[in-house]
Short mmCIF file of C-alpha atoms in Angstrom, two decimals:
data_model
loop_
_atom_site.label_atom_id
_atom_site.label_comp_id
_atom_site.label_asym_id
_atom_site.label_seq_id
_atom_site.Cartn_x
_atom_site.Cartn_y
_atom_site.Cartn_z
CA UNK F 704 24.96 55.90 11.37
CA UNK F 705 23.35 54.89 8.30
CA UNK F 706 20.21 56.95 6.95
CA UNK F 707 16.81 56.77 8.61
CA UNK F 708 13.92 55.94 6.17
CA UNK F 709 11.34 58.40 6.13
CA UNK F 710 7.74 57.50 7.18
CA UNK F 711 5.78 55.58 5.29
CA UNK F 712 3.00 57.97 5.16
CA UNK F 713 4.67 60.95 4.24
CA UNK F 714 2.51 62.81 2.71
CA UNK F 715 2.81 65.87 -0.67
CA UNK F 716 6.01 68.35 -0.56
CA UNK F 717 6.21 67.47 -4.19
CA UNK F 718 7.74 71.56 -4.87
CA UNK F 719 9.96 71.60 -2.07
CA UNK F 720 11.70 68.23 -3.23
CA UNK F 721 12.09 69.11 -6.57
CA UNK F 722 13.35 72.67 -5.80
CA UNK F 723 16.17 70.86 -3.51
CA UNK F 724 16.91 68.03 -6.35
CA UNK F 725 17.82 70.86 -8.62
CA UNK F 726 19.67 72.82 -6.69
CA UNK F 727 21.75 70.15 -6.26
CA UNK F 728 22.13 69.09 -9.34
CA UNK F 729 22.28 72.26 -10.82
CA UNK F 730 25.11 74.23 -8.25
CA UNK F 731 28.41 74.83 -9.68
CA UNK F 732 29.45 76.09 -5.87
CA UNK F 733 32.63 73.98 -4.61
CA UNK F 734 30.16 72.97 -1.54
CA UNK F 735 26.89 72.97 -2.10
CA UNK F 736 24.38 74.23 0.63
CA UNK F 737 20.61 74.05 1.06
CA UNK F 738 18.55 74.74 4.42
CA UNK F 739 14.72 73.89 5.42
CA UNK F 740 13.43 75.91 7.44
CA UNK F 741 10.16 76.52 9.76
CA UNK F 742 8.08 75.49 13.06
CA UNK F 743 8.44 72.75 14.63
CA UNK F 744 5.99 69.65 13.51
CA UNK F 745 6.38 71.02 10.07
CA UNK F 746 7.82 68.20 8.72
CA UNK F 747 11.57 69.62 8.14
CA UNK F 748 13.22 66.48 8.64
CA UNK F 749 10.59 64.02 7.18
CA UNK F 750 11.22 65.96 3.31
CA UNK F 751 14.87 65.91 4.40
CA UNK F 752 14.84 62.08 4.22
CA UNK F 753 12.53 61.54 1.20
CA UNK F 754 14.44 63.98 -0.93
CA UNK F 755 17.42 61.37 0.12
CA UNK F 756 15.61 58.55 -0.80
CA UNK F 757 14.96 60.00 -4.32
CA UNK F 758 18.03 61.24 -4.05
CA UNK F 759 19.23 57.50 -3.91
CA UNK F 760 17.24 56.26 -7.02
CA UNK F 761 18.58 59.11 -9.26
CA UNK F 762 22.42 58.76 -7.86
CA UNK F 763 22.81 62.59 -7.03
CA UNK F 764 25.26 61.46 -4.46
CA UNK F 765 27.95 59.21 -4.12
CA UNK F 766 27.12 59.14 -0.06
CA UNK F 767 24.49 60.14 2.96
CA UNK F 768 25.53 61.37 5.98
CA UNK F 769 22.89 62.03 8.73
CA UNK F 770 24.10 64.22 11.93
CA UNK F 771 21.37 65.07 14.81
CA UNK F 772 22.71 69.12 14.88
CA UNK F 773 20.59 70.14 17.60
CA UNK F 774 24.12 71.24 19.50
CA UNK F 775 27.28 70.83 20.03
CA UNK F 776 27.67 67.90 21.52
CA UNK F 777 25.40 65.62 19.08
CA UNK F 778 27.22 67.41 16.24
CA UNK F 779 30.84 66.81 17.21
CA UNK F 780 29.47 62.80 17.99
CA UNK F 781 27.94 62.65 15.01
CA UNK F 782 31.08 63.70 12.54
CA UNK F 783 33.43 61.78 15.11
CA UNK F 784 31.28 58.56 13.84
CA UNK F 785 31.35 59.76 10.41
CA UNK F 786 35.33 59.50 11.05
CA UNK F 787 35.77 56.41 12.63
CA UNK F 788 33.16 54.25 11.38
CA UNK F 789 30.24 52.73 13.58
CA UNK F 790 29.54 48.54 13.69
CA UNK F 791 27.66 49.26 9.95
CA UNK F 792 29.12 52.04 8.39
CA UNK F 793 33.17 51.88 7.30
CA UNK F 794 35.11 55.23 8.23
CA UNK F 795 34.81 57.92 6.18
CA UNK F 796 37.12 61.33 5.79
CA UNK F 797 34.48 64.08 4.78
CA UNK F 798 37.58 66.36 3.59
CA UNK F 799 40.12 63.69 1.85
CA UNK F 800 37.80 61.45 0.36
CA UNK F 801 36.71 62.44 -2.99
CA UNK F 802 33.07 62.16 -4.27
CA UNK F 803 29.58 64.03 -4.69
CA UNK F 804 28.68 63.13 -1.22
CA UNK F 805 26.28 64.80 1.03
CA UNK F 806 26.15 65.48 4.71
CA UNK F 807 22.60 66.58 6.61
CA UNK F 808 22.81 68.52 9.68
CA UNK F 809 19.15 67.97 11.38
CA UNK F 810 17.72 69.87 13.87
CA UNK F 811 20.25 72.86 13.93
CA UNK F 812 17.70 74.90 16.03
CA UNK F 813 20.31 76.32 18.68
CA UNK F 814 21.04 79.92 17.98
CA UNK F 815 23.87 80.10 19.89
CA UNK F 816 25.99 76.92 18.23
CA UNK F 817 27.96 78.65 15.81
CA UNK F 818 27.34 76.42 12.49
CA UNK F 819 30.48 77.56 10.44
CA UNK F 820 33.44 75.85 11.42
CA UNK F 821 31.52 72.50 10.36
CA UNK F 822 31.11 73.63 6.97
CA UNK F 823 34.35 74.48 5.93
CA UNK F 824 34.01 71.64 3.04
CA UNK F 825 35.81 72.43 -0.27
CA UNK F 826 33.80 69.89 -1.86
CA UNK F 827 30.60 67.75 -1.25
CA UNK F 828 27.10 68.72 -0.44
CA UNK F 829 25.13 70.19 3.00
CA UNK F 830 21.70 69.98 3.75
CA UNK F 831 20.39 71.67 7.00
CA UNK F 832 17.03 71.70 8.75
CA UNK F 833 16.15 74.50 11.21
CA UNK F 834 13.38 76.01 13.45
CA UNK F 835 16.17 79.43 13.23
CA UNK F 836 16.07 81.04 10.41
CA UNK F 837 19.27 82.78 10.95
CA UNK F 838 20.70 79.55 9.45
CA UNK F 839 19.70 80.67 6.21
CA UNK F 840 22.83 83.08 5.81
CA UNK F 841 24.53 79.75 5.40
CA UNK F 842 22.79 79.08 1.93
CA UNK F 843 21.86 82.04 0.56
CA UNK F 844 20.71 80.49 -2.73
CA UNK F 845 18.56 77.66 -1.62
CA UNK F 846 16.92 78.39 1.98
CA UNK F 847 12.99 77.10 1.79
CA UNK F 848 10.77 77.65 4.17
CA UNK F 849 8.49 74.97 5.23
CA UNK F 850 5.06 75.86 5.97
CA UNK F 851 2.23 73.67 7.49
CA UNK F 852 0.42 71.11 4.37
CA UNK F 853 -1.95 72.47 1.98
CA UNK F 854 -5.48 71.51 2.37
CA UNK F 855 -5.61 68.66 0.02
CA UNK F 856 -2.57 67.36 1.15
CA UNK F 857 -3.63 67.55 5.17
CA UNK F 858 -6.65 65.67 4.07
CA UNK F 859 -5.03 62.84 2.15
CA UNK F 860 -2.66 62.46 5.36
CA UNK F 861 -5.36 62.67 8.02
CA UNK F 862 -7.19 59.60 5.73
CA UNK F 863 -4.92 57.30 5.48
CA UNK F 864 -5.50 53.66 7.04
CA UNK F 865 -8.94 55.30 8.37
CA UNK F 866 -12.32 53.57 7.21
CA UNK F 867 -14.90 56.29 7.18
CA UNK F 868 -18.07 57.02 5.24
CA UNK F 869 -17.52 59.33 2.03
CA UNK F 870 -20.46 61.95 3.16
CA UNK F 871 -21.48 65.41 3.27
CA UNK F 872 -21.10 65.45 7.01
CA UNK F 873 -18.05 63.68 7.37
CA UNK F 874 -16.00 65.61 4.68
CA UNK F 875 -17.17 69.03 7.03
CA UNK F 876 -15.99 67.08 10.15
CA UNK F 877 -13.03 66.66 8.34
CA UNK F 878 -12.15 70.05 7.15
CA UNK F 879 -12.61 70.64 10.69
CA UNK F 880 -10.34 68.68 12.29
CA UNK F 881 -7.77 70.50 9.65
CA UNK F 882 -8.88 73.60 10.42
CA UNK F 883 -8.52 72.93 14.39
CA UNK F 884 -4.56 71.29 13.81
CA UNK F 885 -3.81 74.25 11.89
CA UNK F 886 -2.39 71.30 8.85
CA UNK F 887 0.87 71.52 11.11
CA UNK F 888 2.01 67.38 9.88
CA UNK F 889 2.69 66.68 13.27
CA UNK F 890 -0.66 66.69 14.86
CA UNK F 891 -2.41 65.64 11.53
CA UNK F 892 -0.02 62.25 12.12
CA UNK F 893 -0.91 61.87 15.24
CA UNK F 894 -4.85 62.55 14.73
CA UNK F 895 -4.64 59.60 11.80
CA UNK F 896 -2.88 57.05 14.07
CA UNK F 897 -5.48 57.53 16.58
CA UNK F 898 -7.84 57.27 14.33
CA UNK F 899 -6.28 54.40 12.35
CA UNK F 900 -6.86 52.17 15.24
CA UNK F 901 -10.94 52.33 14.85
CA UNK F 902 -11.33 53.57 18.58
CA UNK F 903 -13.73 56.51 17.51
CA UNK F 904 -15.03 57.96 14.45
CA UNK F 905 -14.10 61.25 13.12
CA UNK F 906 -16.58 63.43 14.56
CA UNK F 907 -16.13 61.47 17.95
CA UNK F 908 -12.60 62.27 17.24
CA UNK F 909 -13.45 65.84 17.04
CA UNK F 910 -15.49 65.89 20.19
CA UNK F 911 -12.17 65.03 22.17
CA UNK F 912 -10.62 66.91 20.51
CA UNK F 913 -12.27 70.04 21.50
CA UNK F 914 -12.73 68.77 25.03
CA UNK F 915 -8.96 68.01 25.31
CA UNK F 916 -8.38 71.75 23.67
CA UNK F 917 -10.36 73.85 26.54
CA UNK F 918 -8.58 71.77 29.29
CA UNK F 919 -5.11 71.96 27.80
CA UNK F 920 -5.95 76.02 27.71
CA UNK F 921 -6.08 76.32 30.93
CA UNK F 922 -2.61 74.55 32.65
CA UNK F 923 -0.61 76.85 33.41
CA UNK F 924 2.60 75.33 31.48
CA UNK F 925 0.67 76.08 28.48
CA UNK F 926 -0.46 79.74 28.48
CA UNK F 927 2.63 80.92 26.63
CA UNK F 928 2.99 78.26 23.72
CA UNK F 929 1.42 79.10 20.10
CA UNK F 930 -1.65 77.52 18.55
CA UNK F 931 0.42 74.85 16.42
CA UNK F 932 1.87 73.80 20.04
CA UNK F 933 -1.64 73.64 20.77
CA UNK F 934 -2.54 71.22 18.53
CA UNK F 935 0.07 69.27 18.84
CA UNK F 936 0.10 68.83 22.69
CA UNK F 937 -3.68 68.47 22.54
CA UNK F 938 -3.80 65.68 20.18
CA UNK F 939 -0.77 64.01 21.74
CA UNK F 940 -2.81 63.78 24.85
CA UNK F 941 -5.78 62.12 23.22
CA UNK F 942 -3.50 59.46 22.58
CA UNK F 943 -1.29 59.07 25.63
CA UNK F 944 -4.77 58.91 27.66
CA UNK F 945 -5.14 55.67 25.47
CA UNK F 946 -1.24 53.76 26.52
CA UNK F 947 -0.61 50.60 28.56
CA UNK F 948 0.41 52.47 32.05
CA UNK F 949 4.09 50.36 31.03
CA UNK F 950 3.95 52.27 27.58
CA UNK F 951 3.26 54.77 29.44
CA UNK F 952 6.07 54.88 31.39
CA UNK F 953 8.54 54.04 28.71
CA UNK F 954 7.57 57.25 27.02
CA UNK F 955 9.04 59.37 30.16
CA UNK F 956 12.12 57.35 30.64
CA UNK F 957 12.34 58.61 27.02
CA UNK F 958 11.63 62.12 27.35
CA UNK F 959 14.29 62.73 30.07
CA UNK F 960 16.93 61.81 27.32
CA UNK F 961 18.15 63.77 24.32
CA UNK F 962 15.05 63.27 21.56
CA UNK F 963 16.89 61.69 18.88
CA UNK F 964 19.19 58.64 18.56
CA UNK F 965 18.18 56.37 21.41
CA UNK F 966 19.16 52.97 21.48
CA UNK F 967 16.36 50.25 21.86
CA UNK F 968 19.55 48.10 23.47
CA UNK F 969 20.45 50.41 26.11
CA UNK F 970 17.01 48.85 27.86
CA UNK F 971 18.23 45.63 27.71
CA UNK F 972 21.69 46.09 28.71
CA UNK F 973 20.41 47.91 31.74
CA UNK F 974 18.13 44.88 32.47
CA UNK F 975 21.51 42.85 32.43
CA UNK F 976 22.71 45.07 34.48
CA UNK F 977 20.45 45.50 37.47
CA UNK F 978 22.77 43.57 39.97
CA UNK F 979 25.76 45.85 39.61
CA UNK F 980 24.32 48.84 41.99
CA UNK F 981 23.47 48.47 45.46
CA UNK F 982 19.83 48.39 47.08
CA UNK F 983 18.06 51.84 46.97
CA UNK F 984 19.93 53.10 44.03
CA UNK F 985 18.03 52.09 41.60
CA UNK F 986 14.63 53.51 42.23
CA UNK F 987 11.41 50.35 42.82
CA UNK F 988 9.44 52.07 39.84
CA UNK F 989 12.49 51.18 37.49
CA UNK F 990 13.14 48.13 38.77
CA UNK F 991 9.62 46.76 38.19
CA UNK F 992 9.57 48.02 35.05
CA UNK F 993 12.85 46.57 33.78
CA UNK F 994 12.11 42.98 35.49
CA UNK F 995 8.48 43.06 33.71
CA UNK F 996 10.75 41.90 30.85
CA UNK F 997 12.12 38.74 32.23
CA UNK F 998 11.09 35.83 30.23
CA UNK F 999 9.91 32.54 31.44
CA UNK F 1000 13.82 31.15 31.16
CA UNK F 1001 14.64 33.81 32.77
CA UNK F 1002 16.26 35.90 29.38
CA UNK F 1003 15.29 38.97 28.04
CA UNK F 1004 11.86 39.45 26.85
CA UNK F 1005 12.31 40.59 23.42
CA UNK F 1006 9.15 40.78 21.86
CA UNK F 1007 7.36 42.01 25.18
CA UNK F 1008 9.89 44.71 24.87
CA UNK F 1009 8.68 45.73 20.87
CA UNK F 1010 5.48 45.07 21.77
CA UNK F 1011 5.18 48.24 23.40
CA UNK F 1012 7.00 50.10 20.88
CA UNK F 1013 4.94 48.86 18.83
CA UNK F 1014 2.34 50.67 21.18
CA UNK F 1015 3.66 53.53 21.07
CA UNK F 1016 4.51 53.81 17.62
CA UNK F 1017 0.92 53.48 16.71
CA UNK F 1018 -0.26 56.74 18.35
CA UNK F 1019 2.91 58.03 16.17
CA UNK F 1020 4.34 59.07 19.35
CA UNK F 1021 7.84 58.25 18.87
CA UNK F 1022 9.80 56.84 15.46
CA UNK F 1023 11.73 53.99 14.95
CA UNK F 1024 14.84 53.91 12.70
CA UNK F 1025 14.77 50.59 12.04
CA UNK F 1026 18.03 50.36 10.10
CA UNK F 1027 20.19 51.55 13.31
CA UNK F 1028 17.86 50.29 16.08
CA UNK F 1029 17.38 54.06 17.23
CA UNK F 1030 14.17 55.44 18.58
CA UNK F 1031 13.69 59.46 18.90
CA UNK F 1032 10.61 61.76 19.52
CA UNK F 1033 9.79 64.77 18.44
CA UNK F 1034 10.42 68.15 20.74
CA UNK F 1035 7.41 69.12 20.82
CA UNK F 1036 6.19 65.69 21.65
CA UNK F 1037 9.08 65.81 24.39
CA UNK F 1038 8.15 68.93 25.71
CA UNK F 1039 4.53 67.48 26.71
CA UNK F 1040 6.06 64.76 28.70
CA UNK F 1041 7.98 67.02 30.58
CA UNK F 1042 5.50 68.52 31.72
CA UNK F 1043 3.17 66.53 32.51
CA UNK F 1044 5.66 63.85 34.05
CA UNK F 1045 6.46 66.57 36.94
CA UNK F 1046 2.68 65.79 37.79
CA UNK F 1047 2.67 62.04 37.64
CA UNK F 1048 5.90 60.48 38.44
CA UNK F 1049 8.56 62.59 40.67
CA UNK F 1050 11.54 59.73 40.72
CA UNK F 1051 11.43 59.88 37.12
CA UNK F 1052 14.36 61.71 36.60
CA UNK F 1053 16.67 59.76 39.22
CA UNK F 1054 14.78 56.85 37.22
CA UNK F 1055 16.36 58.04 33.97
CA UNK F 1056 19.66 58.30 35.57
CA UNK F 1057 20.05 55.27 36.56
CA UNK F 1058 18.84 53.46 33.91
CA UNK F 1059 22.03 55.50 31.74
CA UNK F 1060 23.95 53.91 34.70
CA UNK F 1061 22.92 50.41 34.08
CA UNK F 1062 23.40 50.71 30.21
CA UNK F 1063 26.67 52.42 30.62
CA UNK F 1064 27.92 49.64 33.09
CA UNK F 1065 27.54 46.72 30.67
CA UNK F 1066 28.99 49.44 28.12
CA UNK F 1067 32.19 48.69 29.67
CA UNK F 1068 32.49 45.55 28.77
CA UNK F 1069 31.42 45.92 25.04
CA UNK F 1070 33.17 45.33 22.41
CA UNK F 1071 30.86 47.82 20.14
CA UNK F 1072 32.83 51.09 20.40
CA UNK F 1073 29.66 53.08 18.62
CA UNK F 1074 27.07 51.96 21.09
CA UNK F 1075 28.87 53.09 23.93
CA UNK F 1076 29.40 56.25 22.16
CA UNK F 1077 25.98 56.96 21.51
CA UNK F 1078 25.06 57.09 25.39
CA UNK F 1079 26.83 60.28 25.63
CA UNK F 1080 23.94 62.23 24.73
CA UNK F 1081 21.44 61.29 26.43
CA UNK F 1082 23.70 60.93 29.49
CA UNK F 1083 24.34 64.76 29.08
CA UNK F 1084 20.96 65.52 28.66
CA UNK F 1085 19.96 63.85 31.70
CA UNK F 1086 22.80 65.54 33.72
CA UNK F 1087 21.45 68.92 32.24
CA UNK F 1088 17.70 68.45 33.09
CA UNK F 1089 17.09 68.45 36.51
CA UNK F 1090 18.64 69.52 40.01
CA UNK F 1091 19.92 66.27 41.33
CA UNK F 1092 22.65 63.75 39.57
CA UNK F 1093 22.84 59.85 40.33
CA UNK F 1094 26.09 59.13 42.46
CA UNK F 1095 26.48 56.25 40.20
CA UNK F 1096 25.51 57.27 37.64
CA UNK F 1097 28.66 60.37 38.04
CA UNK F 1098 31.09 57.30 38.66
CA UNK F 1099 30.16 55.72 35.64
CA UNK F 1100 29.94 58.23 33.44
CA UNK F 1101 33.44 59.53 34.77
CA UNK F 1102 34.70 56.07 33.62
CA UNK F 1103 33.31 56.59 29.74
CA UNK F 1104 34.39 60.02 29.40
CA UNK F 1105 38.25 58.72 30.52
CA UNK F 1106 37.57 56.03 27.31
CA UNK F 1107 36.39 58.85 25.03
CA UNK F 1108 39.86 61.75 25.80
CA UNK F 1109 36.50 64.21 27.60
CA UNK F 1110 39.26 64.95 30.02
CA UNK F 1111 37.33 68.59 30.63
CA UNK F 1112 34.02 66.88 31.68
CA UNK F 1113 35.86 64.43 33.67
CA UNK F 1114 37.52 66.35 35.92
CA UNK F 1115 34.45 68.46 36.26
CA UNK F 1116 32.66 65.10 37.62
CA UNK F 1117 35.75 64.12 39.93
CA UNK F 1118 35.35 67.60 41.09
CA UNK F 1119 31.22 67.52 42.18
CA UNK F 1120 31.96 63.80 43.22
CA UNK F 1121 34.92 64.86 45.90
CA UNK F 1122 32.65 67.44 46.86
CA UNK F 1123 29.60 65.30 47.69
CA UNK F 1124 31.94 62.93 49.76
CA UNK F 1125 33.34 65.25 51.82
CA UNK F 1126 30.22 67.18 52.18
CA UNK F 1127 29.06 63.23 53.64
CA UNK F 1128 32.10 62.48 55.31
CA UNK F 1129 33.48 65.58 56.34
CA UNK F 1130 37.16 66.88 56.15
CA UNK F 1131 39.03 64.91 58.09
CA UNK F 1132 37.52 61.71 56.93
CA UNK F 1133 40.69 59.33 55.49
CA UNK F 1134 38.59 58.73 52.20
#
């Protein structure tokens, strides 16, 4: 897929960018490696995608190539549609074709997916961002570590978009609110958004903040994580208290897929596809939601449907790449959800599932080979997170994986599937 744009409010990193522009410039290595590396919410991938973006305006390289690393299967997609070209992208051989190009690997936090048989280049350029360190082995010469904003910095992102008064007491409430966050860019980004919308001033900000802090210290899910999950997870909540109950809801059909590369379409190609499973399938919770986007003539609601991105993107509580039509959230983000979503909604998973089963249903009779193969993830992802799998949704998927040569995975669904029915049905039953 092409390049996502970083945010427009990113925010200082001035040394890390320039250290990476040089390196690159500089290397005489046949491929040349760089990794960023550090917590999560530090910002890894947002300097990943300005430094490209510079990159762009001083022609470093001849192409950008962005691959969600965060395992194998998102890996192996993502060079497959390097390969074969997607609907806007032309096909592209990393090891014939010639060129100073440059391929980023994001989120390679898994420390058991063994990076090095996808950087066997003998040309080109690799840029990697990690929460494992480990990864660094891979560039010896240019691994920087990525630590949480300096104060000046944290300030000048907290500020922006937010009217306040230029005071004694509110530059102390705001070198508190640092202080609290830790400067991890994460929560400061979502502490401005919230504040960006004028529904409290900072040191009412602050209140809830604290108050929000002492509750989230004492759920149980949260003993174990650090301080910087803290923050994040505490001013995350701050915000989702604030959503549209729909928004709302639209955030945990999110969660339950993989974080990154979800495609806005997928919601309304399951909305086209609500008559193609039978009655009780498709849980009433989902259904509601997707028909809520029925226009008046009786088409897809379009701009209901960004309106509550829209929503959500203004708590900075999931991005848009607007160039692909993808939406992701951040881990840590996702993490929250999950855990709260346990609480509020149980059908949420068999909600996810079939909404994959609706989008992968009118997938069949696309012409757009990419889009199809970008429900992969997310369909293993929703496979992989909880106890139960959609019937349907195991018939359908069994049906893609034939399309895409998965004849492994395939056979594994056949399997659980011919299990299930005669588990029903019994032995002796003729089907």
């Amino acid at each position: 897929m092409l390049c996502p744009l970083p945010t427009r409010h990113f925010t200082g990193r001035k040394e890390e960018i320039q250290i990476l522009e040089n390196h690159f410039r500089s290397s005489r290595e046949p491929c040349t490696m760089a990794v960023l590396y550090g917590i999560g919410g530090s910002g890894k991938t947002q300097i990943a995608l300005e430094f490209i973006q510079r990159s762009f305006q001083l022609n470093i390289f001849s192409a950008v190539f962005f691959v969600d690393a965060s395992n194998q299967s998102t890996l192996e997609n993502g060079l497959d549609s390097i390969a074969i070209g997607t609907s806007n992208t032309r096909p592209f051989d990393l090891h014939e074709s010639g060129g100073n190009w440059l391929l980023v690997l994001d989120n390679a936090d898994d420390p058991t997916l063994d990076l090095r048989p996808y950087l066997l280049w003998n040309h080109g350029n690799v840029l990697i961002t990690t929460r494992n360190r480990e990864v660094c082995t891979h560039a010896p010469d240019c691994s920087i570590r990525i630590d949480c904003l300096d104060l000046k910095d944290a300030i000048e992102l907290l500020l922006k978009g937010v009217s306040f008064e230029n005071d004694r007491e509110t530059q102390e409430t705001v070198f508190m609110i640092i202080r609290e966050l830790g400067a991890l860019p994460l929560a400061v980004t979502q502490a401005r958004a919230f504040l960006a919308r004028g529904m409290c001033t900072l040191k009412e900000y602050m209140s809830l903040y604290m108050q929000n802090h002492r509750q989230l210290l004492q759920e149980k899910t949260i003993q174990t994580t650090d301080a910087y999950q803290n923050a994040v997870f505490t001013t995350w909540t701050i915000s989702f208290n604030k959503l549209s109950s729909t928004a709302a809801f639209l955030l945990r059909l999110l969660s339950y897929m993989h974080h990154d590369g979800i495609p806005s379409r997928l919601f309304e190609d399951a909305w086209k596809s609500l008559g193609s499973l039978n009655d009780g399938e498709v849980p009433s919770t989902l259904v509601t939601f997707l028909l809520g986007f029925t226009a008046e003539d009786l088409t897809w609601n379009a701009p209901h449907f960004h309106q509550l991105i829209r929503e959500l993107l203004s708590f900075s509580l999931i991005e848009l790449d607007e160039r692909n039509d993808m939406i992701s959230l951040h881990p840590l983000i996702q993490k929250r959800v999950l855990d709260i979503s346990h609480v509020y909604s149980p059908d949420l998973f068999v909600s996810t599932q079939a909404l994959l089963c609706l989008a992968t249903t009118i997938g069949e009779i696309t012409s757009d080979y990419s889009i199809r193969r970008s429900l992969l993830p997310h369909i293993r992802r929703s496979m992989s997170a909880g106890p139960q799998v959609h019937n349907a949704l195991l018939s359908s998927i069994s049906l893609l994986y034939r399309d895409f040569g998965l004849d492994e995975e395939r056979l594994a669904i056949h399997e659980k599937l011919t299990s299930e029915m005669r588990e029903a049905l019994g032995d002796e039953h003729p089907n």
